[in-house]
Amino acid sequence: MADPVDQANDFAAAAADRTIAAARAAVRPDPVIGTCNACLEEDMPVLTCGGMLRCTECRAKWEKRR
């Protein structure tokens, strides 16, 4: 039989994992087709990054500079 403390730790770890997974899913929405505000390319899949819509290449450049 498992110790009650171990059971509580397992329960807390599982709850934390579910919370983290839900937060990550909420943060990364699917990209939309639009205009990149950094390079001004039109009809590109864009996501919000650094407060503006950026395409994949511009997001990668922005992350590299961060």
mmCIF file of C-alpha atoms in Angstrom:
data_model
loop_
_atom_site.group_PDB
_atom_site.id
_atom_site.type_symbol
_atom_site.label_atom_id
_atom_site.label_comp_id
_atom_site.label_asym_id
_atom_site.label_seq_id
_atom_site.Cartn_x
_atom_site.Cartn_y
_atom_site.Cartn_z
ATOM 1 C CA MET A 1 0.000 0.000 0.000
ATOM 2 C CA ALA A 2 1.293 3.432 -0.970
ATOM 3 C CA ASP A 3 2.064 6.016 1.640
ATOM 4 C CA PRO A 4 -0.559 8.837 1.836
ATOM 5 C CA VAL A 5 2.172 11.431 1.313
ATOM 6 C CA ASP A 6 3.298 9.691 -1.904
ATOM 7 C CA GLN A 7 -0.306 9.565 -3.105
ATOM 8 C CA ALA A 8 -0.726 13.277 -2.402
ATOM 9 C CA ASN A 9 2.510 14.078 -4.248
ATOM 10 C CA ASP A 10 1.421 11.988 -7.246
ATOM 11 C CA PHE A 11 -1.965 13.712 -7.289
ATOM 12 C CA ALA A 12 -0.355 17.169 -7.111
ATOM 13 C CA ALA A 13 2.106 16.305 -9.895
ATOM 14 C CA ALA A 14 -0.698 15.057 -12.150
ATOM 15 C CA ALA A 15 -2.756 18.198 -11.481
ATOM 16 C CA ALA A 16 0.245 20.407 -12.250
ATOM 17 C CA ASP A 17 0.920 18.528 -15.502
ATOM 18 C CA ARG A 18 -2.703 19.017 -16.607
ATOM 19 C CA THR A 19 -2.568 22.724 -15.732
ATOM 20 C CA ILE A 20 0.688 23.233 -17.635
ATOM 21 C CA ALA A 21 -0.627 21.373 -20.695
ATOM 22 C CA ALA A 22 -3.803 23.486 -20.712
ATOM 23 C CA ALA A 23 -1.810 26.716 -20.402
ATOM 24 C CA ARG A 24 0.511 25.749 -23.261
ATOM 25 C CA ALA A 25 -2.462 24.881 -25.459
ATOM 26 C CA ALA A 26 -4.064 28.252 -24.724
ATOM 27 C CA VAL A 27 -0.895 30.216 -25.465
ATOM 28 C CA ARG A 28 -0.187 28.710 -28.881
ATOM 29 C CA PRO A 29 -3.267 29.228 -31.037
ATOM 30 C CA ASP A 30 -3.368 28.011 -34.613
ATOM 31 C CA PRO A 31 -1.847 30.454 -37.096
ATOM 32 C CA VAL A 32 -4.173 32.595 -39.190
ATOM 33 C CA ILE A 33 -3.662 33.754 -42.757
ATOM 34 C CA GLY A 34 -2.822 37.439 -42.755
ATOM 35 C CA THR A 35 -0.125 40.050 -43.253
ATOM 36 C CA CYS A 36 3.146 39.883 -41.331
ATOM 37 C CA ASN A 37 3.646 43.238 -39.608
ATOM 38 C CA ALA A 38 7.438 42.809 -39.566
ATOM 39 C CA CYS A 39 8.246 41.978 -43.204
ATOM 40 C CA LEU A 40 4.865 43.060 -44.665
ATOM 41 C CA GLU A 41 4.366 39.797 -46.596
ATOM 42 C CA GLU A 42 0.694 39.225 -47.362
ATOM 43 C CA ASP A 43 -1.341 36.002 -47.153
ATOM 44 C CA MET A 44 1.088 34.284 -44.791
ATOM 45 C CA PRO A 45 0.307 32.116 -41.744
ATOM 46 C CA VAL A 46 0.952 34.509 -38.838
ATOM 47 C CA LEU A 47 0.885 34.357 -35.043
ATOM 48 C CA THR A 48 1.112 37.111 -32.445
ATOM 49 C CA CYS A 49 4.691 37.455 -31.274
ATOM 50 C CA GLY A 50 6.140 40.423 -29.431
ATOM 51 C CA GLY A 51 2.861 42.306 -29.668
ATOM 52 C CA MET A 52 2.469 42.069 -33.441
ATOM 53 C CA LEU A 53 1.559 39.508 -36.093
ATOM 54 C CA ARG A 54 4.669 37.806 -37.468
ATOM 55 C CA CYS A 55 5.299 35.017 -39.966
ATOM 56 C CA THR A 56 7.419 31.996 -39.061
ATOM 57 C CA GLU A 57 10.686 33.491 -40.338
ATOM 58 C CA CYS A 58 10.168 36.792 -38.511
ATOM 59 C CA ARG A 59 9.189 34.972 -35.287
ATOM 60 C CA ALA A 60 12.393 32.932 -35.527
ATOM 61 C CA LYS A 61 14.479 36.098 -35.996
ATOM 62 C CA TRP A 62 12.696 37.777 -33.093
ATOM 63 C CA GLU A 63 13.250 34.771 -30.811
ATOM 64 C CA LYS A 64 16.927 34.671 -31.768
ATOM 65 C CA ARG A 65 17.369 38.340 -30.806
ATOM 66 C CA ARG A 66 15.576 37.826 -27.501
#
